[in-house]
mmCIF file of C-alpha atoms in Angstrom:
data_model
loop_
_atom_site.group_PDB
_atom_site.id
_atom_site.type_symbol
_atom_site.label_atom_id
_atom_site.label_comp_id
_atom_site.label_asym_id
_atom_site.label_seq_id
_atom_site.Cartn_x
_atom_site.Cartn_y
_atom_site.Cartn_z
ATOM 1 C CA MET A 208 34.721 -21.326 78.715
ATOM 2 C CA LEU A 209 31.349 -22.072 77.179
ATOM 3 C CA SER A 210 28.612 -19.510 76.766
ATOM 4 C CA SER A 211 25.750 -21.903 77.399
ATOM 5 C CA LEU A 212 25.194 -25.511 78.397
ATOM 6 C CA ARG A 213 21.533 -25.229 79.214
ATOM 7 C CA SER A 214 20.357 -27.018 76.056
ATOM 8 C CA VAL A 215 23.055 -29.652 76.469
ATOM 9 C CA PHE A 216 21.992 -30.540 79.991
ATOM 10 C CA ARG A 217 18.240 -30.488 79.365
ATOM 11 C CA ARG A 218 16.652 -33.891 79.774
ATOM 12 C CA VAL A 219 14.472 -33.434 76.700
ATOM 13 C CA SER A 220 15.753 -31.924 73.467
ATOM 14 C CA ARG A 221 12.903 -29.935 71.983
ATOM 15 C CA PRO A 222 12.248 -26.401 70.694
ATOM 16 C CA ARG A 223 11.476 -23.985 73.488
ATOM 17 C CA PRO A 224 8.987 -21.084 73.511
ATOM 18 C CA ALA A 225 10.329 -17.689 72.471
ATOM 19 C CA ALA A 226 10.374 -16.459 76.070
ATOM 20 C CA ARG A 227 12.827 -19.205 77.063
ATOM 21 C CA HIS A 228 16.101 -18.179 78.649
ATOM 22 C CA THR A 229 19.387 -20.043 78.363
ATOM 23 C CA ALA A 230 22.081 -20.212 80.978
ATOM 24 C CA PRO A 231 25.630 -21.511 81.052
ATOM 25 C CA ARG A 232 27.199 -24.361 82.870
ATOM 26 C CA ARG A 233 25.730 -25.831 86.023
ATOM 27 C CA ARG A 234 26.861 -27.462 89.229
ATOM 28 C CA PRO A 235 24.996 -30.122 91.154
ATOM 29 C CA VAL A 236 22.577 -29.124 93.864
ATOM 30 C CA LEU A 237 21.053 -31.839 96.022
ATOM 31 C CA GLU A 238 18.055 -30.936 98.130
ATOM 32 C CA VAL A 239 15.650 -32.722 100.436
ATOM 33 C CA LEU A 240 12.000 -32.014 101.056
ATOM 34 C CA ASN A 241 11.047 -33.250 104.516
ATOM 35 C CA GLY A 242 7.717 -34.988 104.015
ATOM 36 C CA ARG A 243 6.903 -34.839 107.713
ATOM 37 C CA THR A 244 7.178 -31.042 107.950
ATOM 38 C CA LEU A 245 5.944 -29.968 104.559
ATOM 39 C CA LEU A 246 5.874 -26.225 105.144
ATOM 40 C CA SER A 247 9.586 -26.199 106.018
ATOM 41 C CA GLY A 248 10.348 -26.893 102.368
ATOM 42 C CA LEU A 249 13.798 -27.671 101.022
ATOM 43 C CA HIS A 250 17.268 -27.531 102.517
ATOM 44 C CA PHE A 251 20.614 -28.105 100.866
ATOM 45 C CA VAL A 252 22.571 -31.326 101.231
ATOM 46 C CA THR A 253 26.329 -31.607 100.852
ATOM 47 C CA SER A 254 27.068 -32.814 97.321
ATOM 48 C CA PRO A 255 30.297 -33.818 95.542
ATOM 49 C CA ASN A 256 32.332 -30.907 94.202
ATOM 50 C CA VAL A 257 32.118 -31.650 90.475
ATOM 51 C CA PRO A 258 33.020 -28.653 88.302
ATOM 52 C CA ASN A 259 30.843 -27.880 85.280
ATOM 53 C CA ALA A 260 28.284 -30.559 86.098
ATOM 54 C CA GLY A 261 24.532 -30.935 86.216
ATOM 55 C CA LEU A 262 22.227 -33.577 87.639
ATOM 56 C CA ASN A 263 19.156 -34.651 85.678
ATOM 57 C CA ALA A 264 17.447 -37.372 87.691
ATOM 58 C CA THR A 265 17.468 -39.314 90.945
ATOM 59 C CA SER A 266 16.137 -42.661 92.171
ATOM 60 C CA ALA A 267 16.120 -44.434 95.521
ATOM 61 C CA VAL A 268 16.348 -48.179 96.030
ATOM 62 C CA PRO A 269 12.895 -49.333 97.194
ATOM 63 C CA ASN A 270 12.575 -49.463 100.990
ATOM 64 C CA ASN A 271 16.137 -48.245 101.476
ATOM 65 C CA PRO A 272 16.518 -44.488 102.083
ATOM 66 C CA ASN A 273 20.271 -44.992 102.487
ATOM 67 C CA ASP A 274 20.780 -46.097 98.879
ATOM 68 C CA VAL A 275 20.022 -43.241 96.482
ATOM 69 C CA TRP A 276 21.396 -42.494 93.007
ATOM 70 C CA ALA A 277 21.608 -39.307 90.944
ATOM 71 C CA VAL A 278 22.825 -39.034 87.364
ATOM 72 C CA GLY A 279 23.743 -36.272 84.959
ATOM 73 C CA SER A 280 26.843 -35.076 83.151
ATOM 74 C CA PHE A 281 29.897 -32.854 83.428
ATOM 75 C CA ILE A 282 32.398 -31.223 81.097
ATOM 76 C CA ASN A 283 35.587 -33.290 81.135
ATOM 77 C CA SER A 284 38.445 -30.820 81.592
ATOM 78 C CA SER A 285 40.839 -33.025 79.605
ATOM 79 C CA THR A 286 38.656 -33.534 76.532
ATOM 80 C CA ASN A 287 36.206 -30.620 76.870
ATOM 81 C CA LEU A 288 33.462 -33.162 76.140
ATOM 82 C CA LEU A 289 30.214 -33.794 77.956
ATOM 83 C CA THR A 290 30.703 -36.931 80.074
ATOM 84 C CA PRO A 291 28.254 -39.126 82.033
ATOM 85 C CA LEU A 292 28.107 -38.530 85.791
ATOM 86 C CA ALA A 293 26.776 -40.819 88.544
ATOM 87 C CA GLU A 294 26.554 -39.893 92.214
ATOM 88 C CA HIS A 295 25.506 -42.118 95.129
ATOM 89 C CA PHE A 296 24.293 -41.621 98.701
ATOM 90 C CA ASN A 297 25.318 -44.444 101.055
ATOM 91 C CA GLY A 298 23.479 -43.347 104.177
ATOM 92 C CA THR A 299 26.180 -40.928 105.256
ATOM 93 C CA SER A 300 27.332 -38.860 102.307
ATOM 94 C CA TRP A 301 27.154 -38.378 98.539
ATOM 95 C CA SER A 302 30.092 -39.350 96.347
ATOM 96 C CA VAL A 303 30.932 -39.657 92.661
ATOM 97 C CA VAL A 304 30.919 -43.216 91.327
ATOM 98 C CA PRO A 305 33.017 -43.869 88.197
ATOM 99 C CA THR A 306 31.157 -44.629 84.973
ATOM 100 C CA PRO A 307 32.571 -46.433 81.922
ATOM 101 C CA SER A 308 34.648 -44.502 79.402
ATOM 102 C CA LEU A 309 32.871 -43.662 76.174
ATOM 103 C CA PRO A 310 34.414 -44.186 72.725
ATOM 104 C CA SER A 311 37.267 -41.766 72.151
ATOM 105 C CA GLY A 312 36.202 -38.347 70.956
ATOM 106 C CA THR A 313 32.523 -38.782 71.744
ATOM 107 C CA ALA A 314 30.304 -36.977 74.240
ATOM 108 C CA GLY A 315 27.556 -38.467 76.371
ATOM 109 C CA GLN A 316 25.203 -37.868 79.260
ATOM 110 C CA LEU A 317 22.901 -39.729 81.629
ATOM 111 C CA LEU A 318 19.377 -38.361 81.719
ATOM 112 C CA SER A 319 17.497 -40.772 83.982
ATOM 113 C CA VAL A 320 18.037 -43.519 86.557
ATOM 114 C CA ALA A 321 15.872 -46.280 88.034
ATOM 115 C CA ALA A 322 16.865 -48.405 91.006
ATOM 116 C CA VAL A 323 15.387 -51.907 91.179
ATOM 117 C CA SER A 324 17.622 -53.025 94.063
ATOM 118 C CA SER A 325 21.063 -52.282 95.496
ATOM 119 C CA THR A 326 22.598 -54.564 92.877
ATOM 120 C CA ASN A 327 20.327 -53.691 89.972
ATOM 121 C CA VAL A 328 20.223 -50.063 88.845
ATOM 122 C CA TRP A 329 19.648 -48.762 85.315
ATOM 123 C CA ALA A 330 20.647 -45.390 83.827
ATOM 124 C CA VAL A 331 19.911 -44.096 80.333
ATOM 125 C CA GLY A 332 20.886 -41.161 78.150
ATOM 126 C CA ASP A 333 22.769 -40.693 74.924
ATOM 127 C CA ASN A 334 26.224 -40.991 73.399
ATOM 128 C CA THR A 335 26.329 -41.307 69.600
ATOM 129 C CA GLY A 336 22.870 -42.804 70.012
ATOM 130 C CA PRO A 337 20.852 -44.203 72.914
ATOM 131 C CA LEU A 338 23.032 -45.024 75.933
ATOM 132 C CA ILE A 339 22.157 -47.578 78.620
ATOM 133 C CA GLU A 340 24.309 -48.314 81.665
ATOM 134 C CA HIS A 341 23.811 -50.844 84.480
ATOM 135 C CA TRP A 342 25.003 -51.016 88.100
ATOM 136 C CA ASN A 343 25.488 -54.541 89.454
ATOM 137 C CA GLY A 344 26.356 -53.549 93.012
ATOM 138 C CA THR A 345 30.044 -53.174 92.223
ATOM 139 C CA LYS A 346 30.470 -51.133 89.057
ATOM 140 C CA TRP A 347 28.684 -49.431 86.175
ATOM 141 C CA SER A 348 28.915 -50.976 82.717
ATOM 142 C CA ILE A 349 27.589 -50.055 79.277
ATOM 143 C CA VAL A 350 24.855 -52.413 78.040
ATOM 144 C CA PRO A 351 24.264 -53.033 74.328
ATOM 145 C CA THR A 352 21.241 -51.233 72.907
ATOM 146 C CA PRO A 353 19.187 -52.103 69.826
ATOM 147 C CA SER A 354 20.034 -50.319 66.601
ATOM 148 C CA VAL A 355 17.359 -47.712 65.924
ATOM 149 C CA GLY A 356 18.606 -46.637 62.491
ATOM 150 C CA ALA A 357 18.793 -42.947 63.426
ATOM 151 C CA ALA A 358 20.360 -40.680 65.980
ATOM 152 C CA GLY A 359 18.393 -41.082 69.164
ATOM 153 C CA THR A 360 18.302 -40.625 72.893
ATOM 154 C CA LEU A 361 16.667 -42.277 75.874
ATOM 155 C CA ASN A 362 15.211 -39.600 78.138
ATOM 156 C CA ALA A 363 13.814 -41.748 80.943
ATOM 157 C CA VAL A 364 13.883 -45.190 82.522
ATOM 158 C CA THR A 365 11.626 -46.769 85.138
ATOM 159 C CA ALA A 366 11.209 -50.018 87.022
ATOM 160 C CA THR A 367 7.733 -51.102 88.079
ATOM 161 C CA PRO A 368 7.226 -52.617 91.545
ATOM 162 C CA ASP A 369 7.226 -56.101 89.972
ATOM 163 C CA GLY A 370 10.602 -55.440 88.319
ATOM 164 C CA ASP A 371 9.554 -54.611 84.758
ATOM 165 C CA VAL A 372 12.036 -52.133 83.251
ATOM 166 C CA TRP A 373 11.172 -49.670 80.454
ATOM 167 C CA ALA A 374 13.046 -46.809 78.763
ATOM 168 C CA VAL A 375 11.609 -44.099 76.506
ATOM 169 C CA GLY A 376 12.935 -41.315 74.313
ATOM 170 C CA ALA A 377 13.079 -40.417 70.655
ATOM 171 C CA ALA A 378 14.912 -41.405 67.467
ATOM 172 C CA GLY A 379 14.568 -40.016 63.974
ATOM 173 C CA GLY A 380 11.959 -37.499 65.084
ATOM 174 C CA THR A 381 9.558 -40.006 66.583
ATOM 175 C CA ASN A 382 8.926 -42.095 69.692
ATOM 176 C CA LEU A 383 11.427 -44.652 70.925
ATOM 177 C CA ILE A 384 10.376 -47.242 73.531
ATOM 178 C CA GLU A 385 12.670 -50.018 74.739
ATOM 179 C CA HIS A 386 12.036 -52.867 77.183
ATOM 180 C CA PHE A 387 14.395 -55.117 79.126
ATOM 181 C CA ASN A 388 13.217 -58.699 78.724
ATOM 182 C CA GLY A 389 15.468 -60.108 81.444
ATOM 183 C CA THR A 390 18.346 -60.759 79.068
ATOM 184 C CA SER A 391 18.576 -57.876 76.630
ATOM 185 C CA TRP A 392 16.946 -54.613 75.568
ATOM 186 C CA VAL A 393 14.476 -54.693 72.684
ATOM 187 C CA VAL A 394 12.560 -52.003 70.821
ATOM 188 C CA VAL A 395 8.794 -52.205 71.344
ATOM 189 C CA SER A 396 6.481 -50.769 68.702
ATOM 190 C CA SER A 397 4.371 -47.776 69.682
ATOM 191 C CA PRO A 398 2.201 -45.110 68.063
ATOM 192 C CA ILE A 399 4.286 -42.879 65.799
ATOM 193 C CA PRO A 400 2.829 -39.369 65.656
ATOM 194 C CA ARG A 401 4.544 -36.537 63.832
ATOM 195 C CA ASN A 402 7.593 -34.923 65.490
ATOM 196 C CA ALA A 403 7.087 -36.930 68.668
ATOM 197 C CA HIS A 404 9.261 -37.597 71.652
ATOM 198 C CA LEU A 405 8.739 -39.216 75.035
ATOM 199 C CA SER A 406 10.252 -37.617 78.114
ATOM 200 C CA SER A 407 9.166 -39.803 81.041
ATOM 201 C CA VAL A 408 7.800 -43.228 81.949
ATOM 202 C CA SER A 409 6.264 -44.748 85.109
ATOM 203 C CA GLY A 410 4.183 -47.798 85.928
ATOM 204 C CA THR A 411 2.455 -49.697 88.717
ATOM 205 C CA SER A 412 2.903 -53.171 87.207
ATOM 206 C CA SER A 413 3.968 -54.985 84.050
ATOM 207 C CA ASN A 414 0.523 -54.322 82.539
ATOM 208 C CA ASP A 415 0.062 -50.699 83.650
ATOM 209 C CA VAL A 416 2.759 -48.329 82.380
ATOM 210 C CA TRP A 417 2.468 -44.694 81.275
ATOM 211 C CA ALA A 418 4.761 -42.682 78.992
ATOM 212 C CA VAL A 419 4.418 -38.931 78.377
ATOM 213 C CA GLY A 420 5.921 -36.261 76.146
ATOM 214 C CA SER A 421 4.745 -34.192 73.205
ATOM 215 C CA ALA A 422 4.016 -34.515 69.504
ATOM 216 C CA GLY A 423 3.886 -32.049 66.618
ATOM 217 C CA ARG A 424 0.802 -30.573 65.003
ATOM 218 C CA SER A 425 0.939 -27.858 62.311
ATOM 219 C CA THR A 426 2.854 -24.985 63.955
ATOM 220 C CA SER A 427 2.756 -26.107 67.591
ATOM 221 C CA ASP A 428 2.785 -29.151 69.841
ATOM 222 C CA GLN A 429 0.309 -31.186 71.768
ATOM 223 C CA VAL A 430 0.835 -33.332 74.821
ATOM 224 C CA GLN A 431 1.371 -37.005 74.164
ATOM 225 C CA ILE A 432 0.344 -39.760 76.590
ATOM 226 C CA LEU A 433 0.762 -43.469 75.862
ATOM 227 C CA HIS A 434 -0.300 -46.481 77.928
ATOM 228 C CA TRP A 435 0.958 -50.077 78.042
ATOM 229 C CA ASN A 436 -1.673 -52.665 79.024
ATOM 230 C CA GLY A 437 0.667 -55.637 79.059
ATOM 231 C CA GLN A 438 0.341 -56.316 75.334
ATOM 232 C CA VAL A 439 0.393 -53.085 73.344
ATOM 233 C CA TRP A 440 1.167 -49.383 73.615
ATOM 234 C CA SER A 441 -1.737 -47.102 72.684
ATOM 235 C CA ALA A 442 -2.341 -43.355 72.618
ATOM 236 C CA VAL A 443 -4.667 -41.988 75.308
ATOM 237 C CA PRO A 444 -6.483 -38.661 74.760
ATOM 238 C CA ALA A 445 -5.371 -35.833 77.035
ATOM 239 C CA PRO A 446 -5.938 -32.057 77.222
ATOM 240 C CA SER A 447 -3.454 -29.828 75.369
ATOM 241 C CA PRO A 448 -4.055 -26.317 76.707
ATOM 242 C CA GLY A 449 -2.403 -23.227 75.283
ATOM 243 C CA LEU A 450 0.497 -23.222 72.812
ATOM 244 C CA GLU A 451 3.302 -25.750 72.779
ATOM 245 C CA PRO A 452 2.093 -27.767 75.769
ATOM 246 C CA PHE A 453 4.391 -30.614 76.733
ATOM 247 C CA LEU A 454 4.742 -33.097 79.574
ATOM 248 C CA THR A 455 8.137 -33.719 81.131
ATOM 249 C CA SER A 456 7.461 -36.219 83.912
ATOM 250 C CA VAL A 457 4.887 -38.786 85.046
ATOM 251 C CA VAL A 458 4.334 -40.835 88.196
ATOM 252 C CA ALA A 459 1.861 -43.713 88.458
ATOM 253 C CA LEU A 460 0.488 -44.617 91.884
ATOM 254 C CA ALA A 461 -2.354 -46.999 90.973
ATOM 255 C CA PRO A 462 -4.328 -48.034 87.873
ATOM 256 C CA ASN A 463 -6.732 -45.178 88.637
ATOM 257 C CA ASN A 464 -4.203 -42.606 89.855
ATOM 258 C CA ALA A 465 -1.371 -41.080 87.837
ATOM 259 C CA TRP A 466 0.057 -37.555 87.578
ATOM 260 C CA ALA A 467 1.944 -35.817 84.768
ATOM 261 C CA VAL A 468 3.617 -32.396 84.859
ATOM 262 C CA GLY A 469 5.131 -30.004 82.358
ATOM 263 C CA GLU A 470 4.511 -26.594 80.815
ATOM 264 C CA ALA A 471 2.182 -24.752 78.429
ATOM 265 C CA THR A 472 2.355 -21.230 77.015
ATOM 266 C CA LEU A 473 -0.736 -19.358 78.181
ATOM 267 C CA PRO A 474 -1.874 -15.723 78.412
ATOM 268 C CA VAL A 475 -0.934 -13.823 81.557
ATOM 269 C CA ASN A 476 -2.833 -10.703 80.494
ATOM 270 C CA SER A 477 -4.715 -9.388 77.471
ATOM 271 C CA SER A 478 -1.607 -9.027 75.315
ATOM 272 C CA GLU A 479 1.157 -11.264 76.681
ATOM 273 C CA SER A 480 1.739 -14.999 77.144
ATOM 274 C CA THR A 481 4.435 -17.014 78.855
ATOM 275 C CA GLY A 482 5.229 -20.546 79.968
ATOM 276 C CA GLN A 483 3.111 -21.715 82.890
ATOM 277 C CA THR A 484 2.972 -24.909 84.909
ATOM 278 C CA LEU A 485 0.875 -27.730 83.496
ATOM 279 C CA ILE A 486 -0.364 -30.595 85.687
ATOM 280 C CA GLU A 487 -2.663 -33.383 84.511
ATOM 281 C CA HIS A 488 -4.259 -36.278 86.413
ATOM 282 C CA TRP A 489 -5.534 -39.742 85.448
ATOM 283 C CA ASP A 490 -8.527 -40.950 87.491
ATOM 284 C CA GLY A 491 -8.934 -44.346 85.863
ATOM 285 C CA SER A 492 -11.200 -43.049 83.093
ATOM 286 C CA SER A 493 -9.646 -39.918 81.612
ATOM 287 C CA TRP A 494 -6.874 -37.349 81.894
ATOM 288 C CA SER A 495 -7.799 -33.827 83.021
ATOM 289 C CA VAL A 496 -5.962 -30.602 83.794
ATOM 290 C CA VAL A 497 -5.657 -29.843 87.512
ATOM 291 C CA PRO A 498 -5.213 -26.182 88.534
ATOM 292 C CA SER A 499 -1.582 -25.439 89.402
ATOM 293 C CA PRO A 500 0.096 -22.282 90.719
ATOM 294 C CA ASN A 501 3.020 -20.356 89.249
ATOM 295 C CA ALA A 502 5.846 -18.445 90.891
ATOM 296 C CA GLY A 503 6.862 -14.951 89.865
ATOM 297 C CA GLY A 504 3.811 -12.963 90.865
ATOM 298 C CA GLY A 505 2.090 -13.187 87.504
ATOM 299 C CA SER A 506 4.784 -11.217 85.655
ATOM 300 C CA PRO A 507 4.706 -11.780 81.867
ATOM 301 C CA SER A 508 8.426 -12.577 82.004
ATOM 302 C CA ALA A 509 8.091 -15.109 84.857
ATOM 303 C CA ALA A 510 8.088 -18.296 82.810
ATOM 304 C CA ASN A 511 7.459 -21.473 84.876
ATOM 305 C CA GLU A 512 8.046 -25.121 84.049
ATOM 306 C CA LEU A 513 7.835 -28.362 85.995
ATOM 307 C CA LEU A 514 10.481 -30.976 85.187
ATOM 308 C CA GLY A 515 9.939 -33.772 87.698
ATOM 309 C CA VAL A 516 7.223 -35.336 89.874
ATOM 310 C CA ALA A 517 7.286 -37.957 92.643
ATOM 311 C CA ALA A 518 4.684 -39.370 94.989
ATOM 312 C CA VAL A 519 5.095 -40.295 98.645
ATOM 313 C CA SER A 520 1.377 -41.160 98.779
ATOM 314 C CA ALA A 521 -1.857 -40.181 97.053
ATOM 315 C CA ASN A 522 -2.065 -37.076 99.259
ATOM 316 C CA ASN A 523 1.626 -36.218 99.332
ATOM 317 C CA ILE A 524 3.011 -35.504 95.868
ATOM 318 C CA TRP A 525 5.891 -33.216 94.903
ATOM 319 C CA ALA A 526 6.715 -31.523 91.600
ATOM 320 C CA VAL A 527 9.925 -29.598 90.902
ATOM 321 C CA GLY A 528 11.263 -27.352 88.175
ATOM 322 C CA GLU A 529 12.230 -23.726 87.677
ATOM 323 C CA PHE A 530 10.786 -20.271 87.157
ATOM 324 C CA LEU A 531 12.242 -17.098 85.683
ATOM 325 C CA ASP A 532 12.510 -14.607 88.520
ATOM 326 C CA PRO A 533 11.675 -11.222 86.950
ATOM 327 C CA ASN A 534 13.739 -9.397 89.568
ATOM 328 C CA LEU A 535 16.898 -11.437 89.006
ATOM 329 C CA ASN A 536 16.325 -12.237 85.326
ATOM 330 C CA ASN A 537 17.532 -15.737 86.159
ATOM 331 C CA TYR A 538 15.730 -19.014 86.659
ATOM 332 C CA GLN A 539 15.292 -20.091 90.271
ATOM 333 C CA THR A 540 14.127 -23.361 91.825
ATOM 334 C CA LEU A 541 10.413 -24.145 91.783
ATOM 335 C CA THR A 542 8.757 -26.639 94.131
ATOM 336 C CA GLU A 543 5.051 -27.503 94.296
ATOM 337 C CA HIS A 544 3.102 -29.850 96.566
ATOM 338 C CA TRP A 545 -0.224 -31.718 96.351
ATOM 339 C CA ASP A 546 -1.932 -32.292 99.704
ATOM 340 C CA GLY A 547 -4.884 -34.284 98.396
ATOM 341 C CA THR A 548 -6.945 -31.172 97.682
ATOM 342 C CA SER A 549 -4.849 -28.625 95.807
ATOM 343 C CA TRP A 550 -1.376 -27.777 94.527
ATOM 344 C CA SER A 551 0.626 -25.014 96.185
ATOM 345 C CA VAL A 552 4.060 -23.456 95.729
ATOM 346 C CA ILE A 553 6.449 -24.378 98.542
ATOM 347 C CA PRO A 554 9.379 -21.944 98.868
ATOM 348 C CA SER A 555 12.680 -23.611 97.970
ATOM 349 C CA PRO A 556 16.206 -22.236 98.419
ATOM 350 C CA ASN A 557 18.671 -21.195 95.745
ATOM 351 C CA ALA A 558 22.423 -21.510 96.079
ATOM 352 C CA THR A 559 23.038 -18.235 94.251
ATOM 353 C CA THR A 560 21.200 -15.455 92.455
ATOM 354 C CA GLY A 561 22.319 -17.078 89.198
ATOM 355 C CA HIS A 562 20.412 -19.796 87.362
ATOM 356 C CA ASN A 563 19.149 -22.456 89.816
ATOM 357 C CA TYR A 564 16.826 -25.307 88.864
ATOM 358 C CA LEU A 565 15.505 -28.719 89.878
ATOM 359 C CA THR A 566 15.188 -31.393 87.196
ATOM 360 C CA GLY A 567 14.469 -34.611 89.083
ATOM 361 C CA VAL A 568 12.800 -35.806 92.266
ATOM 362 C CA THR A 569 12.281 -39.172 93.974
ATOM 363 C CA ALA A 570 10.368 -40.336 97.047
ATOM 364 C CA LEU A 571 12.058 -42.251 99.874
ATOM 365 C CA SER A 572 10.475 -44.948 101.999
ATOM 366 C CA THR A 573 10.798 -42.616 105.010
ATOM 367 C CA GLY A 574 8.302 -40.194 103.505
ATOM 368 C CA ASP A 575 11.004 -37.735 102.476
ATOM 369 C CA VAL A 576 11.769 -36.607 98.924
ATOM 370 C CA VAL A 577 15.122 -35.974 97.246
ATOM 371 C CA ALA A 578 15.401 -33.471 94.402
ATOM 372 C CA VAL A 579 18.393 -32.807 92.148
ATOM 373 C CA GLY A 580 19.406 -30.094 89.744
ATOM 374 C CA GLY A 581 22.059 -27.423 89.516
ATOM 375 C CA ALA A 582 23.127 -23.842 90.192
ATOM 376 C CA ASN A 583 25.244 -21.191 88.495
ATOM 377 C CA SER A 584 27.331 -18.364 89.850
ATOM 378 C CA PRO A 585 25.534 -14.984 90.013
ATOM 379 C CA ASP A 586 26.974 -13.943 86.632
ATOM 380 C CA ASN A 587 26.074 -17.329 85.067
ATOM 381 C CA GLN A 588 29.628 -17.722 83.854
ATOM 382 C CA THR A 589 30.925 -20.299 86.320
ATOM 383 C CA GLY A 590 29.574 -23.005 88.591
ATOM 384 C CA THR A 591 28.999 -22.219 92.240
ATOM 385 C CA ASP A 592 31.147 -23.741 94.974
ATOM 386 C CA LEU A 593 28.445 -23.255 97.596
ATOM 387 C CA ILE A 594 27.594 -26.557 99.341
ATOM 388 C CA LEU A 595 25.143 -26.696 102.250
ATOM 389 C CA ALA A 596 24.041 -29.397 104.709
ATOM 390 C CA ASN A 597 20.515 -30.606 105.388
ATOM 391 C CA ASN A 598 18.564 -32.297 108.122
ATOM 392 C CA GLU A 599 17.666 -35.983 108.106
ATOM 393 C CA PRO A 600 17.892 -38.254 106.278
ATOM 394 C CA LEU A 601 20.679 -36.976 104.024
ATOM 395 C CA GLY A 602 22.851 -34.743 106.164
ATOM 396 C CA SER A 603 23.235 -32.817 109.381
ATOM 397 C CA ALA A 604 21.293 -29.807 110.648
ATOM 398 C CA PRO A 605 20.028 -27.558 107.841
ATOM 399 C CA VAL A 606 22.166 -24.559 106.928
ATOM 400 C CA PRO A 607 20.341 -21.773 105.084
ATOM 401 C CA PRO A 608 22.061 -20.136 102.102
ATOM 402 C CA ALA A 609 23.730 -16.798 102.781
ATOM 403 C CA ASN A 610 21.442 -13.885 102.001
ATOM 404 C CA PRO A 611 18.775 -16.028 100.354
ATOM 405 C CA PRO A 612 16.468 -14.274 97.904
ATOM 406 C CA PRO A 613 12.806 -14.056 98.909
ATOM 407 C CA GLY A 614 10.659 -17.092 98.181
ATOM 408 C CA PRO A 615 8.516 -17.184 95.043
ATOM 409 C CA THR A 616 5.134 -15.489 95.040
ATOM 410 C CA PRO A 617 2.411 -17.847 93.766
ATOM 411 C CA SER A 618 0.147 -16.787 90.933
ATOM 412 C CA PRO A 619 -2.759 -18.607 89.311
ATOM 413 C CA GLY A 620 -1.815 -21.405 86.950
ATOM 414 C CA ILE A 621 -3.663 -23.510 84.427
ATOM 415 C CA ILE A 622 -7.288 -24.052 85.307
ATOM 416 C CA ASP A 623 -9.320 -26.618 83.464
#
């Protein structure tokens, strides 16, 4: 039906390196990383059977592992338009929850979700401009957004532990930051570098919030990191290794402990370069690159990127994304773990030999982690119908995929 939906479903709209590969429509895949048995990795969880859909982000209600949300989009078979998608886990199973209809003839998607409580959940994305929706415990509704004077999108939303809610994205080729003041959403001024966008936001309190993304410079990009101190947003210097480095996700644990993940194009040998994982850490004084592994055995065609990060604790952090398997010539899921000393690749399953990926991850109060993404059929022309079950807390005993491909082979990543 459609040759490719990869760019449509991506959380962040930005030019990709030349080695980037596109793939057609995607189906949801919900996976769980058991934080108590880290080396066991991921297992599949039964997810709703939504044709031509993809999930972009997930969020759990604080201190309630039986109240988890995931958002994304699907192709509406009646209109052939991209349509927002919300799915919910109630402690027993995942199900689709209806979202409001968009204006006739318009497409839209949800790119991020943040749960404050069971009756207060925010989701953001885009329609004809920035889109914000709210769950009040009974139904989703569209919330008015400020006029930004240009086509825009909100790529991420977060709620700090003290209930402060922020959303970030881009409009008119520059940063867009919005804040919920308890009554309505307002645009908050921020640094405006050239060709900038923000892809993720996370904070520990109302006066300690981080936003990350990238910004343009001559013929390539540099990472962009902003910080909110309770009064003003300001740019914070950060390393920008390689070509076209960008940050896709950030998680803040404490004022002196935050992590950001993404990708940078770096040499893999004397004559070839490809996308490799990029991980940076804030120690309270400065941001620095932390060595991170790559899957694919060091092949020049094995591009890697990290798309989401979540923290169970300071010594138990997960990052998810995708890597281009040189044997399959398709992207496969990528999962990495920080144990307090180093990052390592943790093998993660794939529903098919087609394009599989993980775009979002969230930590549960039980110490487990939920990751969401999608999977294609082996020929990348249709969505897969394969649905598997997992162990606690989101399913029954784990069921491995039939004839799973071998796990990724780590290779050295970015070293500061």
